[in-house]
Amino acid sequence: LNVMSKGVIWVHTVESVALGDAVRAFVADDSSNTSGADQGRFGKAAEGGKTVLIGGARWLSETTEAGLALLELDIPASTFTAD
């Protein structure tokens, strides 16, 4: 089992993201409302009951649509707030 707790990783985004945007993770499937919004994917927009805001995480690259983006995480120092 590979688990990352701190570092930089490529992640799938469900929408465009830019430097400085909020980082959210889908903790529940929302693909019926947003294409590709499967559990475990990332984005910037809040989806009530489906996403959590990851405080302390930041985007290191930008996308103009859904795709791959570089994300910096420090799980032990992060905060998680349900949307």
Tab-separated table of C-alpha atoms in Angstrom:
chain	number	residue	atom	x	y	z
A	1	LEU	CA	0.000	0.000	0.000
A	2	ASN	CA	1.512	3.319	-1.087
A	3	VAL	CA	0.568	6.292	1.060
A	4	MET	CA	1.930	9.819	0.756
A	5	SER	CA	1.723	12.160	3.738
A	6	LYS	CA	3.934	15.026	2.550
A	7	GLY	CA	5.254	16.092	-0.835
A	8	VAL	CA	4.280	16.938	-4.408
A	9	ILE	CA	2.022	14.700	-6.460
A	10	TRP	CA	0.183	14.771	-9.793
A	11	VAL	CA	-3.586	14.552	-9.237
A	12	HIS	CA	-6.704	14.390	-11.422
A	13	THR	CA	-8.749	17.596	-11.319
A	14	VAL	CA	-12.401	17.761	-12.282
A	15	GLU	CA	-12.156	21.388	-13.450
A	16	SER	CA	-9.630	24.084	-14.281
A	17	VAL	CA	-7.384	25.145	-11.396
A	18	ALA	CA	-5.033	28.096	-10.963
A	19	LEU	CA	-2.293	29.017	-8.528
A	20	GLY	CA	-3.930	30.332	-5.364
A	21	ASP	CA	-7.227	28.461	-5.862
A	22	ALA	CA	-8.681	26.486	-2.975
A	23	VAL	CA	-7.838	22.773	-2.905
A	24	ARG	CA	-10.704	20.382	-2.362
A	25	ALA	CA	-10.921	16.589	-2.449
A	26	PHE	CA	-14.004	14.599	-3.365
A	27	VAL	CA	-14.847	12.291	-0.465
A	28	ALA	CA	-18.019	11.076	-2.172
A	29	ASP	CA	-18.890	10.448	-5.802
A	30	ASP	CA	-20.469	13.456	-7.549
A	31	SER	CA	-20.077	12.305	-11.154
A	32	SER	CA	-23.823	12.577	-11.724
A	33	ASN	CA	-23.463	16.386	-11.374
A	34	THR	CA	-19.877	16.968	-12.533
A	35	SER	CA	-18.210	14.797	-15.165
A	36	GLY	CA	-15.286	12.885	-13.645
A	37	ALA	CA	-16.040	13.982	-10.060
A	38	ASP	CA	-15.293	10.565	-8.638
A	39	GLN	CA	-14.292	9.956	-5.042
A	40	GLY	CA	-10.556	10.672	-4.679
A	41	ARG	CA	-10.373	13.353	-7.384
A	42	PHE	CA	-9.568	17.013	-6.700
A	43	GLY	CA	-10.914	20.446	-7.605
A	44	LYS	CA	-11.498	23.977	-6.315
A	45	ALA	CA	-15.280	24.318	-6.096
A	46	ALA	CA	-17.261	23.278	-3.022
A	47	GLU	CA	-19.891	20.570	-3.479
A	48	GLY	CA	-21.974	20.248	-0.305
A	49	GLY	CA	-21.588	16.831	1.295
A	50	LYS	CA	-19.205	15.705	-1.463
A	51	THR	CA	-15.953	17.665	-0.932
A	52	VAL	CA	-13.596	18.751	1.836
A	53	LEU	CA	-11.402	21.852	1.813
A	54	ILE	CA	-7.757	20.969	2.434
A	55	GLY	CA	-6.182	23.898	4.283
A	56	GLY	CA	-2.442	24.162	3.728
A	57	ALA	CA	-2.466	22.394	0.355
A	58	ARG	CA	-1.603	24.393	-2.764
A	59	TRP	CA	-1.636	24.030	-6.513
A	60	LEU	CA	1.823	24.142	-8.133
A	61	SER	CA	0.508	24.095	-11.703
A	62	GLU	CA	-2.549	25.313	-13.593
A	63	THR	CA	-5.044	23.682	-15.946
A	64	THR	CA	-7.573	25.231	-18.320
A	65	GLU	CA	-9.953	22.283	-17.947
A	66	ALA	CA	-10.173	18.971	-16.129
A	67	GLY	CA	-6.883	17.073	-16.223
A	68	LEU	CA	-3.638	16.603	-14.346
A	69	ALA	CA	-2.192	19.210	-11.980
A	70	LEU	CA	0.674	19.290	-9.504
A	71	LEU	CA	-0.451	19.493	-5.891
A	72	GLU	CA	1.680	20.083	-2.789
A	73	LEU	CA	0.396	18.362	0.345
A	74	ASP	CA	1.492	18.216	3.973
A	75	ILE	CA	-1.190	16.009	5.524
A	76	PRO	CA	0.069	16.212	9.147
A	77	ALA	CA	-0.026	20.044	9.009
A	78	SER	CA	-3.251	20.345	6.972
A	79	THR	CA	-6.767	21.118	8.120
A	80	PHE	CA	-9.833	19.464	6.627
A	81	THR	CA	-13.194	21.257	6.498
A	82	ALA	CA	-16.313	19.585	5.135
A	83	ASP	CA	-18.268	21.557	2.524
